[in-house]
Short mmCIF file of C-alpha atoms and ligand atoms in Angstrom, two decimals:
data_model
loop_
_atom_site.label_atom_id
_atom_site.label_comp_id
_atom_site.label_asym_id
_atom_site.label_seq_id
_atom_site.Cartn_x
_atom_site.Cartn_y
_atom_site.Cartn_z
CA MET A 20 114.64 29.40 102.76
CA MET A 21 117.17 28.32 105.37
CA LEU A 22 116.58 24.88 106.81
CA ALA A 23 115.07 25.21 110.30
CA PRO A 24 117.14 23.83 113.21
CA ASN A 25 116.32 20.22 114.10
CA VAL A 26 114.68 20.39 117.52
CA TYR A 27 113.60 16.75 117.64
CA ASP A 28 116.75 14.59 117.71
CA ALA A 29 117.95 13.52 121.13
CA GLU A 30 121.58 13.82 122.18
CA PRO A 31 123.69 10.67 121.81
CA ILE A 32 123.96 8.49 124.91
CA PRO A 33 127.43 8.93 126.49
CA GLU A 34 129.89 6.31 125.26
CA ALA A 35 130.56 5.29 128.87
CA ALA A 36 127.21 3.44 128.91
CA ARG A 37 128.46 0.96 126.34
CA ALA A 38 130.88 -1.06 128.51
CA GLU A 39 128.21 -1.64 131.14
CA ILE A 40 125.64 -2.62 128.52
CA ASP A 41 128.14 -5.02 126.89
CA ARG A 42 128.73 -6.59 130.30
CA MET A 43 124.98 -7.09 130.72
CA PHE A 44 124.68 -8.55 127.25
CA ALA A 45 127.29 -11.14 128.21
CA SER A 46 125.78 -11.97 131.60
CA GLY A 47 122.08 -11.49 130.82
CA ASP A 48 121.83 -9.84 134.24
CA LEU A 49 119.02 -7.38 133.51
CA PHE A 50 116.74 -7.70 136.57
CA ARG A 51 117.57 -5.35 139.43
CA TYR A 52 117.21 -8.01 142.11
CA THR A 53 119.40 -10.81 140.67
CA CYS A 54 122.82 -9.11 141.00
CA ALA A 55 124.90 -10.30 143.93
CA GLY A 56 126.13 -6.79 144.71
CA ASP A 57 124.65 -3.40 143.90
CA SER A 58 122.70 -3.47 140.64
CA PRO A 59 122.92 -0.55 138.19
CA VAL A 60 119.39 0.41 139.36
CA ALA A 61 120.50 0.50 143.02
CA LEU A 62 123.56 2.56 142.07
CA LEU A 63 121.39 5.00 140.10
CA GLU A 64 119.10 5.40 143.11
CA ARG A 65 122.01 6.24 145.41
CA GLU A 66 123.63 8.62 142.91
CA PHE A 67 120.35 10.40 142.09
CA ALA A 68 119.40 10.83 145.76
CA ASP A 69 122.88 12.23 146.54
CA LEU A 70 122.76 14.57 143.56
CA LEU A 71 119.39 16.02 144.53
CA GLY A 72 120.09 16.07 148.26
CA ALA A 73 117.41 13.55 149.24
CA LYS A 74 117.78 10.60 151.63
CA TYR A 75 116.07 7.95 149.52
CA ALA A 76 115.26 7.23 145.88
CA LEU A 77 113.29 4.53 144.09
CA ALA A 78 113.71 4.08 140.33
CA VAL A 79 110.63 2.83 138.49
CA ALA A 80 109.15 2.38 135.01
CA SER A 81 107.97 5.98 134.47
CA CYS A 82 107.19 9.24 136.23
CA SER A 83 103.52 8.27 136.04
CA ALA A 84 104.34 5.09 137.97
CA ALA A 85 106.28 7.21 140.49
CA LEU A 86 103.26 9.52 140.96
CA PHE A 87 100.93 6.53 141.36
CA LEU A 88 103.23 4.86 143.92
CA SER A 89 103.62 8.16 145.79
CA LEU A 90 99.85 8.43 146.23
CA LYS A 91 99.67 4.75 147.25
CA ALA A 92 102.58 5.19 149.68
CA LEU A 93 100.67 8.02 151.38
CA ASP A 94 97.96 5.45 152.18
CA LEU A 95 95.12 7.77 151.18
CA PRO A 96 91.62 6.37 151.59
CA ARG A 97 89.75 5.31 148.46
CA GLY A 98 88.06 8.36 146.91
CA ALA A 99 90.43 10.86 148.56
CA ARG A 100 90.45 14.23 146.83
CA VAL A 101 93.85 15.29 145.45
CA LEU A 102 94.50 18.86 144.31
CA ILE A 103 96.28 19.15 140.95
CA PRO A 104 96.83 22.09 138.59
CA ALA A 105 94.49 22.14 135.58
CA PHE A 106 97.49 22.79 133.31
CA THR A 107 99.39 19.52 133.17
CA PHE A 108 99.77 16.38 131.09
CA ALA A 109 96.88 13.88 131.05
CA ALA A 110 99.10 11.28 132.74
CA VAL A 111 98.90 13.30 135.99
CA PRO A 112 95.12 13.17 136.59
CA SER A 113 95.37 9.59 135.27
CA ALA A 114 97.84 8.64 138.03
CA VAL A 115 95.39 10.08 140.57
CA VAL A 116 92.53 8.03 139.12
CA HIS A 117 94.76 4.94 139.00
CA ALA A 118 95.43 5.37 142.73
CA ASP A 119 91.63 5.33 143.40
CA CYS A 120 91.65 9.06 144.22
CA VAL A 121 89.69 11.96 142.74
CA PRO A 122 91.56 14.86 141.13
CA VAL A 123 90.41 18.39 142.00
CA LEU A 124 91.56 20.78 139.28
CA VAL A 125 92.95 24.18 140.27
CA GLU A 126 93.05 27.20 137.97
CA VAL A 127 96.35 28.16 136.36
CA GLY A 128 96.99 31.81 135.48
CA ASP A 129 98.35 33.65 132.44
CA ASN A 130 101.88 33.05 133.72
CA TYR A 131 101.37 29.23 133.53
CA ARG A 132 101.55 28.99 137.33
CA ILE A 133 98.94 27.89 139.85
CA ASP A 134 96.37 30.57 140.76
CA MET A 135 96.95 30.77 144.49
CA ALA A 136 93.51 32.22 145.33
CA ASP A 137 91.77 29.28 143.64
CA PHE A 138 94.27 26.86 145.25
CA GLU A 139 93.46 28.18 148.71
CA ALA A 140 89.72 28.19 148.03
CA LYS A 141 89.80 24.49 147.05
CA LEU A 142 91.86 23.14 149.99
CA ASP A 143 88.90 22.17 152.17
CA GLY A 144 88.10 18.46 151.96
CA VAL A 145 91.33 17.66 150.12
CA GLU A 146 93.68 14.94 151.44
CA ALA A 147 96.80 15.49 149.35
CA ILE A 148 98.34 18.01 146.95
CA LEU A 149 100.09 17.06 143.72
CA ILE A 150 101.99 19.99 142.21
CA SER A 151 102.81 19.43 138.57
CA HIS A 152 105.62 21.76 137.50
CA MET A 153 104.37 21.77 133.91
CA ARG A 154 107.18 22.34 131.37
CA GLY A 155 109.35 23.12 134.38
CA GLN A 156 107.32 26.22 135.35
CA THR A 157 107.42 26.55 139.12
CA SER A 158 104.38 27.81 141.02
CA ASP A 159 104.67 29.72 144.30
CA MET A 160 106.10 26.87 146.40
CA ASP A 161 106.48 29.07 149.51
CA THR A 162 102.74 29.72 149.71
CA ILE A 163 101.86 26.16 148.63
CA ILE A 164 103.98 24.61 151.39
CA ALA A 165 102.74 27.11 154.00
CA LEU A 166 99.10 26.37 153.14
CA ALA A 167 99.75 22.61 152.97
CA GLU A 168 101.36 22.68 156.42
CA ALA A 169 98.54 24.78 157.84
CA HIS A 170 96.05 22.17 156.59
CA GLY A 171 98.28 19.15 157.44
CA LEU A 172 98.39 18.02 153.80
CA PRO A 173 101.24 16.13 152.10
CA VAL A 174 102.68 17.63 148.89
CA ILE A 175 103.89 15.47 146.00
CA GLU A 176 105.96 17.28 143.38
CA ASP A 177 105.61 16.15 139.77
CA ALA A 178 109.09 17.29 138.73
CA ALA A 179 109.07 15.16 135.55
CA HIS A 180 110.27 18.12 133.52
CA SER A 181 112.00 20.11 136.27
CA LEU A 182 115.29 18.34 136.85
CA GLY A 183 117.86 21.07 137.52
CA THR A 184 115.29 23.75 138.43
CA ARG A 185 115.90 25.50 141.74
CA TRP A 186 113.66 27.41 144.15
CA HIS A 187 115.54 29.66 146.61
CA GLY A 188 118.57 27.57 145.59
CA ARG A 189 116.87 24.30 146.56
CA ASN A 190 116.31 21.53 144.06
CA ILE A 191 112.76 21.22 142.79
CA GLY A 192 111.53 17.78 143.81
CA THR A 193 112.97 18.11 147.35
CA ILE A 194 110.52 20.74 148.58
CA GLY A 195 107.42 18.58 149.00
CA LYS A 196 107.27 15.24 150.83
CA ILE A 197 107.96 13.29 147.62
CA GLY A 198 109.42 14.35 144.27
CA CYS A 199 108.91 12.43 141.03
CA PHE A 200 111.02 12.67 137.85
CA SER A 201 110.85 11.20 134.34
CA PHE A 202 113.53 9.64 132.13
CA GLN A 203 111.25 9.56 129.07
CA SER A 204 113.08 10.79 125.97
CA TYR A 205 111.76 14.38 126.00
CA LYS A 206 113.13 15.01 129.50
CA LEU A 207 116.58 16.11 130.65
CA LEU A 208 117.81 12.52 131.16
CA ASN A 209 116.83 10.13 128.37
CA ALA A 210 116.39 6.40 128.84
CA GLY A 211 113.46 6.13 126.45
CA GLU A 212 111.27 5.44 129.47
CA GLY A 213 111.79 5.49 133.22
CA GLY A 214 111.10 7.46 136.36
CA ILE A 215 112.31 7.94 139.92
CA LEU A 216 110.85 9.19 143.17
CA ILE A 217 112.79 10.78 146.03
CA THR A 218 111.86 11.42 149.64
CA ASP A 219 113.36 11.82 153.11
CA ASP A 220 110.57 9.77 154.70
CA ALA A 221 111.68 6.23 155.60
CA ASP A 222 108.17 4.79 155.88
CA LEU A 223 107.07 6.26 152.56
CA ILE A 224 110.08 4.88 150.73
CA ALA A 225 109.68 1.47 152.35
CA ARG A 226 106.05 1.27 151.26
CA ALA A 227 106.82 2.53 147.75
CA VAL A 228 109.73 0.07 147.35
CA ILE A 229 107.59 -2.92 148.29
CA MET A 230 104.65 -1.84 146.12
CA SER A 231 106.99 -1.20 143.15
CA GLY A 232 107.60 -4.94 143.14
CA ALA A 233 110.21 -5.80 145.82
CA TYR A 234 108.45 -9.09 146.52
CA GLU A 235 109.46 -11.51 149.31
CA HIS A 236 112.74 -10.22 150.77
CA ASN A 237 114.00 -8.25 147.78
CA TRP A 238 113.70 -5.10 149.90
CA LYS A 239 116.91 -6.27 151.61
CA LYS A 240 118.71 -5.09 148.48
CA HIS A 241 117.63 -1.50 149.24
CA PRO A 242 120.25 -0.14 151.61
CA VAL A 243 117.86 1.99 153.66
CA LEU A 244 116.39 1.59 157.12
CA GLN A 245 115.60 -2.14 157.04
CA ASP A 246 113.27 -2.20 160.06
CA ARG A 247 110.78 -0.05 158.16
CA PHE A 248 110.48 -2.70 155.49
CA ALA A 249 109.90 -5.55 157.94
CA ASN A 250 106.83 -3.65 159.24
CA TRP A 251 105.22 -3.89 155.82
CA GLN A 252 106.12 -7.50 154.90
CA ASN A 253 103.18 -9.17 153.08
CA LYS A 254 100.90 -6.25 153.93
CA LEU A 255 101.00 -4.36 150.63
CA PRO A 256 100.02 -5.18 147.04
CA LEU A 257 102.77 -5.53 144.42
CA TYR A 258 102.20 -3.26 141.43
CA ASN A 259 105.41 -4.41 139.69
CA THR A 260 106.54 -1.24 138.01
CA ARG A 261 110.28 -1.65 138.52
CA MET A 262 113.14 -0.24 136.48
CA GLY A 263 115.45 -2.69 134.69
CA ASN A 264 119.26 -2.59 134.71
CA LEU A 265 119.54 -1.58 131.05
CA SER A 266 117.64 1.68 131.65
CA ALA A 267 119.77 2.47 134.70
CA ALA A 268 122.96 1.83 132.72
CA ILE A 269 121.79 4.30 130.08
CA ILE A 270 120.90 6.98 132.64
CA ARG A 271 123.90 6.80 135.01
CA PRO A 272 126.54 8.28 132.64
CA GLN A 273 124.11 11.10 131.76
CA LEU A 274 124.08 12.37 135.36
CA ALA A 275 127.39 14.13 134.72
CA GLU A 276 125.78 15.92 131.75
CA ILE A 277 123.10 17.60 133.87
CA PRO A 278 125.00 20.85 134.64
CA ARG A 279 125.83 21.40 130.96
CA ARG A 280 122.29 20.61 129.78
CA VAL A 281 120.80 22.92 132.43
CA ARG A 282 123.20 25.77 131.64
CA ASP A 283 122.78 25.58 127.86
CA GLY A 284 119.01 25.04 128.07
CA ARG A 285 118.66 28.16 130.22
CA ARG A 286 120.93 30.15 127.89
CA ASN A 287 118.86 29.14 124.86
CA HIS A 288 115.55 29.85 126.57
CA ASP A 289 116.56 33.26 127.89
CA HIS A 290 118.09 34.23 124.55
CA VAL A 291 114.87 33.45 122.66
CA ALA A 292 112.64 34.90 125.41
CA ALA A 293 114.35 38.30 125.15
CA GLN A 294 113.65 38.45 121.40
CA LEU A 295 110.04 37.31 121.76
CA ASN A 296 109.39 39.83 124.54
CA ALA A 297 110.60 42.62 122.22
CA SER A 298 107.62 41.86 119.95
CA PRO A 299 104.31 43.56 120.83
CA TRP A 300 102.50 40.31 119.90
CA LEU A 301 104.43 37.79 122.00
CA THR A 302 105.05 37.52 125.72
CA VAL A 303 107.12 35.13 127.82
CA PRO A 304 105.96 35.37 131.45
CA ASP A 305 108.74 36.06 133.96
CA ALA A 306 109.87 33.27 136.26
CA LEU A 307 108.93 33.86 139.89
CA GLU A 308 111.64 35.60 141.89
CA PRO A 309 112.98 32.53 143.82
CA GLU A 310 112.96 30.36 140.68
CA LEU A 311 116.06 29.46 138.63
CA ARG A 312 114.83 27.58 135.57
CA ALA A 313 116.23 24.62 133.60
CA PRO A 314 114.10 24.70 130.42
CA ASP A 315 114.44 22.63 127.25
CA SER A 316 111.48 24.31 125.54
CA ILE A 317 109.90 27.74 125.55
CA GLN A 318 106.32 28.75 126.32
CA PHE A 319 104.99 32.14 125.24
CA SER A 320 101.54 33.66 124.84
CA LEU A 321 100.01 35.51 121.91
CA VAL A 322 98.88 39.03 122.82
CA ASP A 323 95.52 40.24 121.44
CA PHE A 324 95.15 37.37 118.97
CA SER A 325 91.76 35.99 117.95
CA ASP A 326 91.28 32.24 117.46
CA GLU A 327 91.63 32.75 113.71
CA GLU A 328 94.87 34.72 114.15
CA THR A 329 96.19 32.08 116.53
CA VAL A 330 95.70 29.35 113.93
CA ALA A 331 97.23 31.62 111.27
CA PHE A 332 100.26 32.18 113.53
CA GLN A 333 100.80 28.42 113.91
CA ASP A 334 100.66 28.06 110.12
CA ALA A 335 102.99 31.01 109.50
CA ALA A 336 105.53 29.55 111.96
CA ALA A 337 105.21 26.11 110.32
CA LEU A 338 105.96 27.68 106.92
CA ARG A 339 109.23 28.88 108.47
CA GLY A 340 109.96 25.34 109.67
CA ILE A 341 109.07 25.97 113.34
CA LYS A 342 106.43 23.76 114.90
CA VAL A 343 104.38 25.59 117.53
CA GLN A 344 101.83 23.80 119.66
CA VAL A 345 99.05 25.97 121.08
CA PHE A 346 97.96 23.78 124.00
CA GLY A 347 94.29 24.73 123.83
CA MET A 348 93.87 24.87 120.05
CA SER A 349 95.07 21.53 118.67
CA GLU A 350 92.50 18.74 118.53
CA ASP A 351 92.67 16.15 121.34
CA ASN A 352 95.66 17.88 123.01
CA ALA A 353 96.57 15.85 126.12
CA ARG A 354 97.42 19.05 128.03
CA ALA A 355 93.96 20.63 127.58
CA PHE A 356 91.89 19.64 130.62
CA TRP A 357 88.60 19.54 128.69
CA ASN A 358 90.00 16.53 126.81
CA TRP A 359 90.37 14.51 130.03
CA GLN A 360 87.00 12.87 129.44
CA PHE A 361 87.95 9.89 131.65
CA LEU A 362 87.31 12.25 134.60
CA GLY A 363 83.67 12.62 133.68
CA LYS A 364 82.47 16.21 133.95
CA VAL A 365 85.32 18.74 134.26
CA PRO A 366 84.81 22.23 135.71
CA ARG A 367 84.80 25.31 133.44
CA LEU A 368 88.04 26.87 134.71
CA ALA A 369 87.79 30.03 132.59
CA LYS A 370 91.28 31.33 133.49
CA THR A 371 93.10 28.15 132.56
CA ARG A 372 91.03 27.78 129.39
CA ALA A 373 91.84 31.35 128.29
CA MET A 374 95.55 30.83 128.99
CA LEU A 375 95.68 27.50 127.12
CA SER A 376 93.99 28.98 124.05
CA ARG A 377 96.87 31.45 123.55
CA ALA A 378 99.82 29.62 125.15
CA CYS A 379 102.37 28.38 122.64
CA ASP A 380 105.03 25.73 123.10
CA THR A 381 108.20 25.25 121.05
CA ARG A 382 111.02 22.82 121.69
CA LEU A 383 114.41 24.36 122.45
CA PRO A 384 116.84 21.58 123.34
CA ALA A 385 120.10 22.39 125.12
CA ARG A 386 122.21 21.20 122.17
CA LEU A 387 120.99 24.08 119.92
CA THR A 388 123.50 26.85 119.18
CA VAL A 389 122.80 30.52 119.79
CA ALA A 390 122.57 30.92 115.99
CA ASP A 391 119.87 28.20 115.91
CA CYS A 392 118.04 30.08 118.65
CA ASP A 393 118.27 33.37 116.71
CA GLN A 394 116.72 31.66 113.71
CA ILE A 395 113.84 30.23 115.79
CA ALA A 396 113.18 33.56 117.53
CA ALA A 397 113.23 35.48 114.22
CA ALA A 398 110.81 33.00 112.65
CA LEU A 399 108.35 33.34 115.54
CA VAL A 400 108.51 37.15 115.58
CA GLU A 401 108.11 37.32 111.79
CA ALA A 402 105.19 34.89 111.86
CA ALA A 403 103.38 37.06 114.43
CA ASP A 404 104.14 40.27 112.49
CA GLU A 405 102.91 38.71 109.28
CA VAL A 406 99.60 37.57 110.80
CA LYS A 407 98.96 40.93 112.43
CA ALA A 408 99.98 42.90 109.29
CA GLU A 409 97.65 40.78 107.12
CA MET A 410 94.78 41.11 109.53
CA LEU A 411 95.27 44.87 109.72
CA ALA A 412 95.41 45.06 105.91
CA TYR A 413 92.08 43.21 105.68
CA GLY A 414 90.65 45.36 108.44
CA THR A 415 89.61 42.40 110.57
C1 LIG B 505 106.52 13.78 130.94
C2 LIG B 505 105.69 14.21 132.08
C3 LIG B 505 104.96 13.30 132.83
C4 LIG B 505 104.90 11.83 132.52
O1 LIG B 505 106.16 11.20 132.59
P1 LIG B 505 106.29 9.67 132.12
O2 LIG B 505 107.67 9.27 132.57
O3 LIG B 505 106.14 9.64 130.63
O4 LIG B 505 105.22 8.91 132.81
C5 LIG B 505 104.23 13.79 133.90
N1 LIG B 505 104.23 15.09 134.23
C6 LIG B 505 104.91 16.00 133.51
C7 LIG B 505 104.90 17.44 133.94
C8 LIG B 505 105.66 15.60 132.40
O5 LIG B 505 106.34 16.51 131.71
#
């Protein structure tokens, strides 16, 4: 058997990071607020905001911290209800809980995107909307923004896994009031850990900067509208979830890699999707019309598979060296909403549950070659054929 392509290793960090890291080793200057001039974190914030087309950015410890600070910066009352999709990572409802708010889960359809009828039905009594673009899948942002505006609700975008995705040509993360991104190792930019939030709202950024841990007059090192900061002096708690200079130095030289990673990730995804869609047993839902994707993994659903066949498919793919996660079938999966027991009772959400029980996830990093992708696609198609042929042979 041919060795399966390695889908786990990260790409090397660009060599350009080394000189800056050596400089920091010599100086010990790792805290963003001790530099005399612009720190690497401040430079990353400016570069990232410019790249995305936002006015302001704040780099923090993780995307989860960015989501938490976004909710805090909106100054929602304790117990405020926040709409989130029921298909997301457990860290998203957790950020809502951490911000003393209550998540309201919305159904997600077979195409992995928010069910707009359920979204609209649940808007009453909600005070904010947090759209999680899970695995970079974009829901109908036109309708979401129109409904949010009609109800006077702020939209936060969890764009942790959507860097490089566009909607009508606009960068995902710039469509809502605040966009949050991750630099955790599985995302497009890898610093091990890290996150950033972007916004055009001066008051929101001022509040988020202070709460991220810009204590005393450290906010003076953020070159944005300074009068907004003075308004909030000593009035906000400090949650100290800053980014350090080492992380910023690792991220900054990767910014130039984004176009290549987006282009190759999309090529790999679309190449595999075409082969999976040619199988009667596998389906990759189409992106919505305004959406231009930047994937580094592929999601597909099993067609007419029982639970038993779904497990058999996972095993048959594993025998071919391809690890497939079925979100709703693996024990304790952090993306299956019924495992979010910290929320107390969760609603039934039959649509999302049905989708998760057949939705498969396979890593497809941008550095793979087209030949690697052919091998992965062939293994998945063969695994499905094998399971269905066996089941037909046994008459089950
Ligand atoms: C990775 C991820 C997160 C969490 O990001 P961290 O930086 O690890 O906190 C949140 N939402 C989505 C959609 C993600 O993919």
